Amino acid sequence: MAALTGMSEVSTVSRSDVSAYPSVALSAEAAPFTPLRMDGWQLGSSSDAEKQFSRCASKLRGLRGDSAQLREELNILFDQLLSENYNKTFDPTINIRPEGVCSLLKHASSLVPLSQEHLVIKFCQLIHHLLNQLKVIMDEHTLDILVKYTTSALKVCSTWTHSDVLLALSTIVYGNGPQCHQHLSNLLREDGVLLQYSSPSQSNMELRRVALNCMANICLRIPGQPPLDDQYRSVYFSVFLKTLQSPKPPDTDELFYCMVVQAALKGLQCCLSGGKWKFGGGEDLGSVLALLKRLMFQGAPGVSVEWPAVLYPATLPQYEGLPASKSAEPEKPAERPKDAALPGKTSGNKKRKSRGKGKKTSAEDSRGDDGEEDDKVSAPQKGGGREGGRGNMESFSKPSALSLYPSWKKNSSDSEFSDPEGNAQCKLRLYHARVRQGALHCLLAVVKSIEKRTLYSFWSSFIPDSPIGGLPPLTLLTIILKDLSPKVRACALQVLSAMLDGSRQFLAVAEDTASPRTSYTPFSFSLATAVRELHRALSLALLAETSPQTLTQVIKCVAYLVANAPYHRLRPGLLSPLWKQMRPYVRHRDANVRVSVLTLYGALVTTQAPLPEVRLLLQQPEGSTSSGLLTPQDSALSWRQRDGVSSPSRTPGSLSQWGSCTRSPRAPHTPGEEESSPPWLLQLCVSLVTQPREDQSDSEGAGTGGVSLEPSPVRLEALQVMSHLVRGYFSLVQTCLRDIGQVSARCLRESDPSIQLHGTKLLEELGTGIIQQYRTENKVPESSRVPMSQVVLFWSEVLSGPLNAALQNEQHPTLQTSACETLSSILPQAFAQLPDKTQLMCITMLLGLTYSENYLVKTAAVRALGVYILFPCLREDVMFVADTANTILAALEDRSPNVRAKAAWSLGNLTDTLIVNMESVGVDFQEELSDMLLLKMLQAATRASDDKDRVKSNAVRALGNLLHFLRRSQMTRSAFQRPLEDAVRSLVKTVQSEATMKVRWNACCALGNAFRNPSLPLDSAPWSRDAFSALCNVVTSCKNFKVRIKSAAALAVPSDRSFYGDVKRFSCVWRSLATALENSEDTNDFLEYRYSASLRHTLSHALLHLLSISQSLDMPALGSSLSGNEGRGIREHLMKYVRAEEGGGEGGGGTEGGEGAQGEKDTGDSFTPQQRIGGLQQTLIRLKGLEAAGEEERGREEVVDFLEDLLKTCE
């Protein structure tokens, strides 16, 4: 139409100016007409469209309502505007300003009276045409005017106009629902047009569909805009739900009904998207899920079951077993078509050529509709009619071997319909497929909007939890394996992926390593069966899928399954077939498939790493697992093959160098161990990153004669897989340490910042793997570690390579950040052996980057300094300690909370270093460190303890270390006295606060650490009473047992009786510890109960410590406590402690770097039973030698009797 209008505009052009075109006979086979670009003129060019719009707009603005020829002129102008194609996909150069469109529509609305219904229709069509094609974002004034106009037209004009008016209204309100709140109350009245036309009693399906589409566009939420008010969303939700639940009217065409259902599904999806479930309780959710499950199979051949109205949540997966089998009973009498016994031919990947494409209705072009083209693939095979469909779906009721093969791969041989009837059937199948697709989109929105715990109660309704046998249930796997449309299958895979995403905690219960009991099926075994069924079904889908887009979704879905399933609790054997099955797909033509395959391999080497089954797969030599695994797509997959080699044919030229990998000394291994070459997966990833493609047939733009590497997404994913492989299976790849380092260096030399970033990430993983090997607690034999000489050589090459350029690349702060993290992953022992200039370069670079304007770079640099301050070769360097301290103090004042959090962590590490130096170097180091610097650190840490919790948790750690480090000469100075008191009171405040338990845990540790300083005036300082009181309160009342443990340990730190103050304070500490011991099992939280043994252990140690330092004045209180019922309870717990019948360890509460590591030795875990008995005997001897009289003597005797009885029981 645009072309016809354009001819009238070109009438002024001379014929000599137009070149002659060769005449072409009109025929169906003729190529479509394509206008040729000419100098100065192009038919349908952007200038034509813009000129036409500008000319018509200027004419329209010149019209007045009292003009005699107004009607005719408006008709002509509307026709001319409607005839133009403004779609930017047709011509991206079209540039019509939204202000011009809004001005034109506002003025036109004032010229078109509602009495001229034909003009009203044309104007509504113009509104839809301009707003839909130009994607205009209207201002509020224009929106208000057009909404008022169309709503008035719905009230005044005849019914026959309402379809076009509603179409215009749906285009106007598209994504503008919240801005139309002043009109929504009128639109949603009981007698309103929208509710009237959307009612199930409405016989006009077109009006019903457009009304539902208008309501859906009102509910649609544009990203960045507020959602529609909940009261209106609830009304619309009820309308959509009622529409979908109502049966099809008896005399309604199936196609029109499908269009109505599509509009309702679209509206339901808009209501559900972008927020949490707000539409009633479990009953309403069950109704929606039951409805969507029915529509998931709308029009699916052979599915004729009685669907339940509500799905109820199940506590066990087999809860719905009976309803599922009951609903499948009506399938039994289904008649078998005569020709269904003949197996159809596999269709492969051929698409049936459409005989004719029906015109879309105007509403299908409506803004907000899916706008997807006819799904040619969903019309499966020539002549695939209803009877043939029943034959395809017969596998639903026949658990035969043939039924495992997806039905959409089958084909019927001959057509049973004439061409018109066949086209109608194809169109009906297409509309049914769109309904199923819409239902799955809604289900995806439901899955994302409800809580995971609620979702898992409906798990068995959509995922089978029993192996094949009997009537298979209708689930998502049924659609994935049997649906005819690849788009529907892809949607089902997206829903399944969303259900699996984040399900690790739910699936962690699954276990089938032991044989199940015959009397009942445990829930853990049912979950394990569901995981195995998912593996089986998705494996079949991998074999049969030919659509690259759907195949990508299948592989991604498998990756979600692998990432969340607990394979260490399942029988081995699930991952090996999957590993082998994926091998051919790394050579797939489609780059998206190759990326998804690498994502899956990344999940395989990440899940519960190191997993024994995956380790064995990685150790298998290349080519040993690929036999017998040809898939139907091998002809398409083998584009990388050369000379019949099935594995990636890059290996001869590029991977021969891997045989010369420098090996670390190994312990003797059996001949069966395959360690002669790196893992095949590592070789594959290296080749994908570094080697050119051997076939330039990718759609990503093959090179024109030059060497072209893999597309960037493939290379990035390969680098990520390498990082996962290094992190989880470092011992298998450490022989190629230098080679992997060279790959990273090559990435850093490239111009793509993403490739550079992943190169630095890979270096960081290598450094972290080396550090893990050298950690004492990991107990890796020296013969299995990377030799120190190789580590030093590796980092020498890295630090002399392109990493320096990445550290200085200010244009890409993320790259700088990753490079800083790489510097912090250097092994401390190797750093000490690097050349002095290299060490100086690292330190200077990090100190300089802490002044970066980008907070990410500053955060990484401050953290790296916090790592370096722990290096043995640097921590005794007073100048480096001072420089680092000043840098950290500056970072603690940064406005970014991330920078402050890392600065506090680094300050905690620095103060840890001070304590280590104090114990190893002695007073010399304390004297060399500036008093002013210590004062600044103390004041900064005190201020940081009032910051956010993530800053506070490390600030209190630093305070504890600093209070431990200070000397008596410093504490007596007036400059230190007030900051010292503020620091202690800050710790006391934190212990008593409502902060997170980790913060309070660290504060208790810090007080215990401070109590270790013998110069601290605990006996006389006014703040000491508050410190002991806070710890006594926490040890008896805190709900978190780990905080109680640390407070008890802190109370047992002072080594002399005088530090506890007077008798009253000492008795208070004793009573608090005794009460805490008596109540050590009182908790309603099972997670806390597991720490009760450790709590009793620490409390018993603290009580015995108080007895060992007690004096005569303390005896009356101790004697009264140890006599009677309370004493018997204490005696039982102390007996278990002395006999070491209860363990005393408990997990740390710190974060990165082990912030809370200090204080673990406070629990007395290192004492053996003999040492504890020896200490008890020494305490008894000391107490017998105390001089006492009166009440003190009676108390001393009671304590002595208690200890003697305890010793007799323990010896």
PDB file of C-alpha atoms in Angstrom, residues 737-907:
ATOM      1  CA  LEU A 737      50.546 -24.576  34.664  1.00  0.00           C
ATOM      2  CA  ARG A 738      52.831 -22.578  32.406  1.00  0.00           C
ATOM      3  CA  ASP A 739      50.866 -23.421  29.277  1.00  0.00           C
ATOM      4  CA  ILE A 740      47.626 -22.220  30.828  1.00  0.00           C
ATOM      5  CA  GLY A 741      49.499 -19.121  31.939  1.00  0.00           C
ATOM      6  CA  GLN A 742      50.522 -18.512  28.332  1.00  0.00           C
ATOM      7  CA  VAL A 743      46.889 -18.816  27.243  1.00  0.00           C
ATOM      8  CA  SER A 744      45.987 -16.162  29.825  1.00  0.00           C
ATOM      9  CA  ALA A 745      48.844 -13.951  28.621  1.00  0.00           C
ATOM     10  CA  ARG A 746      47.595 -14.268  25.063  1.00  0.00           C
ATOM     11  CA  CYS A 747      44.129 -13.231  26.193  1.00  0.00           C
ATOM     12  CA  LEU A 748      45.558 -10.205  27.976  1.00  0.00           C
ATOM     13  CA  ARG A 749      47.276  -9.083  24.770  1.00  0.00           C
ATOM     14  CA  GLU A 750      44.005  -8.991  22.836  1.00  0.00           C
ATOM     15  CA  SER A 751      41.919  -5.874  22.361  1.00  0.00           C
ATOM     16  CA  ASP A 752      38.611  -7.303  23.592  1.00  0.00           C
ATOM     17  CA  PRO A 753      38.227  -6.288  27.263  1.00  0.00           C
ATOM     18  CA  SER A 754      35.969  -9.303  27.964  1.00  0.00           C
ATOM     19  CA  ILE A 755      38.652 -11.719  26.787  1.00  0.00           C
ATOM     20  CA  GLN A 756      41.242  -9.842  28.843  1.00  0.00           C
ATOM     21  CA  LEU A 757      39.001 -10.008  31.914  1.00  0.00           C
ATOM     22  CA  HIS A 758      38.534 -13.763  31.647  1.00  0.00           C
ATOM     23  CA  GLY A 759      42.269 -14.159  31.131  1.00  0.00           C
ATOM     24  CA  THR A 760      42.943 -12.458  34.462  1.00  0.00           C
ATOM     25  CA  LYS A 761      40.224 -14.543  36.134  1.00  0.00           C
ATOM     26  CA  LEU A 762      41.983 -17.668  34.912  1.00  0.00           C
ATOM     27  CA  LEU A 763      45.290 -16.437  36.367  1.00  0.00           C
ATOM     28  CA  GLU A 764      43.568 -15.775  39.679  1.00  0.00           C
ATOM     29  CA  GLU A 765      42.164 -19.319  39.760  1.00  0.00           C
ATOM     30  CA  LEU A 766      45.623 -20.733  39.067  1.00  0.00           C
ATOM     31  CA  GLY A 767      47.098 -18.714  41.918  1.00  0.00           C
ATOM     32  CA  THR A 768      44.294 -19.750  44.270  1.00  0.00           C
ATOM     33  CA  GLY A 769      44.799 -23.407  43.356  1.00  0.00           C
ATOM     34  CA  ILE A 770      48.484 -23.200  44.205  1.00  0.00           C
ATOM     35  CA  ILE A 771      47.731 -21.504  47.538  1.00  0.00           C
ATOM     36  CA  GLN A 772      45.226 -24.231  48.416  1.00  0.00           C
ATOM     37  CA  GLN A 773      47.864 -26.887  47.766  1.00  0.00           C
ATOM     38  CA  TYR A 774      50.349 -25.241  50.106  1.00  0.00           C
ATOM     39  CA  ARG A 775      47.929 -24.716  52.981  1.00  0.00           C
ATOM     40  CA  THR A 776      48.792 -26.925  55.911  1.00  0.00           C
ATOM     41  CA  GLU A 777      45.214 -27.860  56.729  1.00  0.00           C
ATOM     42  CA  ASN A 778      44.685 -29.366  53.263  1.00  0.00           C
ATOM     43  CA  LYS A 779      47.488 -31.894  53.911  1.00  0.00           C
ATOM     44  CA  VAL A 780      48.567 -32.191  50.270  1.00  0.00           C
ATOM     45  CA  PRO A 781      51.786 -34.242  50.084  1.00  0.00           C
ATOM     46  CA  GLU A 782      54.793 -32.293  48.929  1.00  0.00           C
ATOM     47  CA  SER A 783      55.276 -34.720  46.061  1.00  0.00           C
ATOM     48  CA  SER A 784      51.808 -33.795  44.725  1.00  0.00           C
ATOM     49  CA  ARG A 785      52.279 -30.041  44.909  1.00  0.00           C
ATOM     50  CA  VAL A 786      53.505 -27.797  42.156  1.00  0.00           C
ATOM     51  CA  PRO A 787      57.228 -27.388  42.898  1.00  0.00           C
ATOM     52  CA  MET A 788      58.150 -24.035  44.357  1.00  0.00           C
ATOM     53  CA  SER A 789      60.594 -23.387  41.537  1.00  0.00           C
ATOM     54  CA  GLN A 790      57.801 -23.743  38.985  1.00  0.00           C
ATOM     55  CA  VAL A 791      55.519 -21.470  40.991  1.00  0.00           C
ATOM     56  CA  VAL A 792      58.208 -18.779  41.122  1.00  0.00           C
ATOM     57  CA  LEU A 793      58.875 -19.173  37.392  1.00  0.00           C
ATOM     58  CA  PHE A 794      55.147 -18.991  36.633  1.00  0.00           C
ATOM     59  CA  TRP A 795      54.636 -15.745  38.526  1.00  0.00           C
ATOM     60  CA  SER A 796      57.850 -14.257  37.144  1.00  0.00           C
ATOM     61  CA  GLU A 797      56.522 -14.766  33.619  1.00  0.00           C
ATOM     62  CA  VAL A 798      53.079 -13.470  34.514  1.00  0.00           C
ATOM     63  CA  LEU A 799      54.331 -10.322  36.230  1.00  0.00           C
ATOM     64  CA  SER A 800      56.720  -9.542  33.416  1.00  0.00           C
ATOM     65  CA  GLY A 801      53.977 -10.007  30.819  1.00  0.00           C
ATOM     66  CA  PRO A 802      50.857  -8.077  29.798  1.00  0.00           C
ATOM     67  CA  LEU A 803      49.318  -8.115  33.306  1.00  0.00           C
ATOM     68  CA  ASN A 804      51.003  -4.781  33.993  1.00  0.00           C
ATOM     69  CA  ALA A 805      49.111  -3.170  31.137  1.00  0.00           C
ATOM     70  CA  ALA A 806      45.834  -4.517  32.538  1.00  0.00           C
ATOM     71  CA  LEU A 807      46.642  -3.024  35.941  1.00  0.00           C
ATOM     72  CA  GLN A 808      47.078   0.394  34.329  1.00  0.00           C
ATOM     73  CA  ASN A 809      44.083   0.189  31.974  1.00  0.00           C
ATOM     74  CA  GLU A 810      41.949   3.002  33.387  1.00  0.00           C
ATOM     75  CA  GLN A 811      39.456   2.719  30.524  1.00  0.00           C
ATOM     76  CA  HIS A 812      38.273  -0.653  31.860  1.00  0.00           C
ATOM     77  CA  PRO A 813      38.009  -0.557  35.668  1.00  0.00           C
ATOM     78  CA  THR A 814      36.609  -4.092  35.838  1.00  0.00           C
ATOM     79  CA  LEU A 815      39.788  -5.362  34.200  1.00  0.00           C
ATOM     80  CA  GLN A 816      41.903  -3.405  36.674  1.00  0.00           C
ATOM     81  CA  THR A 817      39.882  -4.896  39.514  1.00  0.00           C
ATOM     82  CA  SER A 818      40.422  -8.435  38.273  1.00  0.00           C
ATOM     83  CA  ALA A 819      44.146  -7.756  37.797  1.00  0.00           C
ATOM     84  CA  CYS A 820      44.376  -6.599  41.436  1.00  0.00           C
ATOM     85  CA  GLU A 821      42.662  -9.793  42.545  1.00  0.00           C
ATOM     86  CA  THR A 822      45.203 -11.733  40.489  1.00  0.00           C
ATOM     87  CA  LEU A 823      48.064 -10.007  42.322  1.00  0.00           C
ATOM     88  CA  SER A 824      46.500 -11.018  45.636  1.00  0.00           C
ATOM     89  CA  SER A 825      46.537 -14.706  44.630  1.00  0.00           C
ATOM     90  CA  ILE A 826      50.341 -15.022  44.626  1.00  0.00           C
ATOM     91  CA  LEU A 827      51.659 -17.704  46.959  1.00  0.00           C
ATOM     92  CA  PRO A 828      53.433 -15.918  49.875  1.00  0.00           C
ATOM     93  CA  GLN A 829      56.431 -18.269  49.752  1.00  0.00           C
ATOM     94  CA  ALA A 830      56.776 -17.655  46.014  1.00  0.00           C
ATOM     95  CA  PHE A 831      56.435 -13.888  46.460  1.00  0.00           C
ATOM     96  CA  ALA A 832      59.428 -13.949  48.812  1.00  0.00           C
ATOM     97  CA  GLN A 833      61.553 -15.555  46.074  1.00  0.00           C
ATOM     98  CA  LEU A 834      60.573 -13.094  43.336  1.00  0.00           C
ATOM     99  CA  PRO A 835      63.153 -10.447  42.382  1.00  0.00           C
ATOM    100  CA  ASP A 836      63.127  -7.338  44.565  1.00  0.00           C
ATOM    101  CA  LYS A 837      62.101  -5.122  41.676  1.00  0.00           C
ATOM    102  CA  THR A 838      59.129  -7.389  40.954  1.00  0.00           C
ATOM    103  CA  GLN A 839      58.026  -7.280  44.577  1.00  0.00           C
ATOM    104  CA  LEU A 840      58.413  -3.507  44.604  1.00  0.00           C
ATOM    105  CA  MET A 841      56.403  -3.214  41.394  1.00  0.00           C
ATOM    106  CA  CYS A 842      53.484  -5.187  42.912  1.00  0.00           C
ATOM    107  CA  ILE A 843      53.466  -3.140  46.110  1.00  0.00           C
ATOM    108  CA  THR A 844      53.810   0.205  44.341  1.00  0.00           C
ATOM    109  CA  MET A 845      51.057  -0.670  41.888  1.00  0.00           C
ATOM    110  CA  LEU A 846      48.636  -1.647  44.640  1.00  0.00           C
ATOM    111  CA  LEU A 847      49.389   1.401  46.763  1.00  0.00           C
ATOM    112  CA  GLY A 848      48.789   3.612  43.750  1.00  0.00           C
ATOM    113  CA  LEU A 849      45.526   1.925  42.765  1.00  0.00           C
ATOM    114  CA  THR A 850      44.034   2.599  46.197  1.00  0.00           C
ATOM    115  CA  TYR A 851      43.688   6.211  45.022  1.00  0.00           C
ATOM    116  CA  SER A 852      41.665   5.247  41.943  1.00  0.00           C
ATOM    117  CA  GLU A 853      38.427   7.123  41.390  1.00  0.00           C
ATOM    118  CA  ASN A 854      36.621   3.861  40.650  1.00  0.00           C
ATOM    119  CA  TYR A 855      35.390   2.180  43.827  1.00  0.00           C
ATOM    120  CA  LEU A 856      35.767  -1.322  42.346  1.00  0.00           C
ATOM    121  CA  VAL A 857      39.468  -0.787  41.669  1.00  0.00           C
ATOM    122  CA  LYS A 858      39.995   0.825  45.063  1.00  0.00           C
ATOM    123  CA  THR A 859      38.204  -2.044  46.805  1.00  0.00           C
ATOM    124  CA  ALA A 860      40.326  -4.687  45.067  1.00  0.00           C
ATOM    125  CA  ALA A 861      43.566  -2.815  45.729  1.00  0.00           C
ATOM    126  CA  VAL A 862      42.782  -2.352  49.440  1.00  0.00           C
ATOM    127  CA  ARG A 863      41.892  -6.018  49.739  1.00  0.00           C
ATOM    128  CA  ALA A 864      45.132  -7.048  48.016  1.00  0.00           C
ATOM    129  CA  LEU A 865      47.117  -4.966  50.506  1.00  0.00           C
ATOM    130  CA  GLY A 866      45.244  -6.757  53.265  1.00  0.00           C
ATOM    131  CA  VAL A 867      46.514 -10.022  51.791  1.00  0.00           C
ATOM    132  CA  TYR A 868      50.082  -8.792  51.360  1.00  0.00           C
ATOM    133  CA  ILE A 869      50.306  -7.584  54.964  1.00  0.00           C
ATOM    134  CA  LEU A 870      50.086 -11.235  56.052  1.00  0.00           C
ATOM    135  CA  PHE A 871      53.065 -12.292  53.912  1.00  0.00           C
ATOM    136  CA  PRO A 872      55.950 -13.349  56.207  1.00  0.00           C
ATOM    137  CA  CYS A 873      58.472 -11.515  54.030  1.00  0.00           C
ATOM    138  CA  LEU A 874      56.568  -8.214  54.344  1.00  0.00           C
ATOM    139  CA  ARG A 875      54.912  -8.166  57.756  1.00  0.00           C
ATOM    140  CA  GLU A 876      58.128  -7.387  59.668  1.00  0.00           C
ATOM    141  CA  ASP A 877      58.929  -4.454  57.361  1.00  0.00           C
ATOM    142  CA  VAL A 878      57.881  -1.488  59.497  1.00  0.00           C
ATOM    143  CA  MET A 879      57.866   0.882  56.529  1.00  0.00           C
ATOM    144  CA  PHE A 880      55.543  -1.357  54.533  1.00  0.00           C
ATOM    145  CA  VAL A 881      53.284  -1.814  57.571  1.00  0.00           C
ATOM    146  CA  ALA A 882      53.149   1.963  58.047  1.00  0.00           C
ATOM    147  CA  ASP A 883      52.448   2.680  54.367  1.00  0.00           C
ATOM    148  CA  THR A 884      49.731   0.042  54.284  1.00  0.00           C
ATOM    149  CA  ALA A 885      48.194   1.337  57.502  1.00  0.00           C
ATOM    150  CA  ASN A 886      47.993   4.907  56.206  1.00  0.00           C
ATOM    151  CA  THR A 887      46.439   3.688  52.952  1.00  0.00           C
ATOM    152  CA  ILE A 888      43.848   1.623  54.829  1.00  0.00           C
ATOM    153  CA  LEU A 889      43.006   4.501  57.157  1.00  0.00           C
ATOM    154  CA  ALA A 890      42.314   6.713  54.140  1.00  0.00           C
ATOM    155  CA  ALA A 891      40.119   4.014  52.601  1.00  0.00           C
ATOM    156  CA  LEU A 892      38.115   3.705  55.840  1.00  0.00           C
ATOM    157  CA  GLU A 893      36.862   7.247  55.205  1.00  0.00           C
ATOM    158  CA  ASP A 894      35.701   6.472  51.667  1.00  0.00           C
ATOM    159  CA  ARG A 895      32.079   7.137  50.816  1.00  0.00           C
ATOM    160  CA  SER A 896      31.637   3.696  49.263  1.00  0.00           C
ATOM    161  CA  PRO A 897      30.526   1.043  51.805  1.00  0.00           C
ATOM    162  CA  ASN A 898      32.261  -1.624  49.716  1.00  0.00           C
ATOM    163  CA  VAL A 899      35.598   0.167  50.031  1.00  0.00           C
ATOM    164  CA  ARG A 900      35.091   0.687  53.761  1.00  0.00           C
ATOM    165  CA  ALA A 901      34.202  -2.979  54.277  1.00  0.00           C
ATOM    166  CA  LYS A 902      37.375  -4.187  52.563  1.00  0.00           C
ATOM    167  CA  ALA A 903      39.434  -1.548  54.331  1.00  0.00           C
ATOM    168  CA  ALA A 904      38.115  -2.786  57.683  1.00  0.00           C
ATOM    169  CA  TRP A 905      38.978  -6.351  56.676  1.00  0.00           C
ATOM    170  CA  SER A 906      42.489  -5.277  55.685  1.00  0.00           C
ATOM    171  CA  LEU A 907      42.844  -3.348  58.960  1.00  0.00           C
TER     172      LEU A 907
END
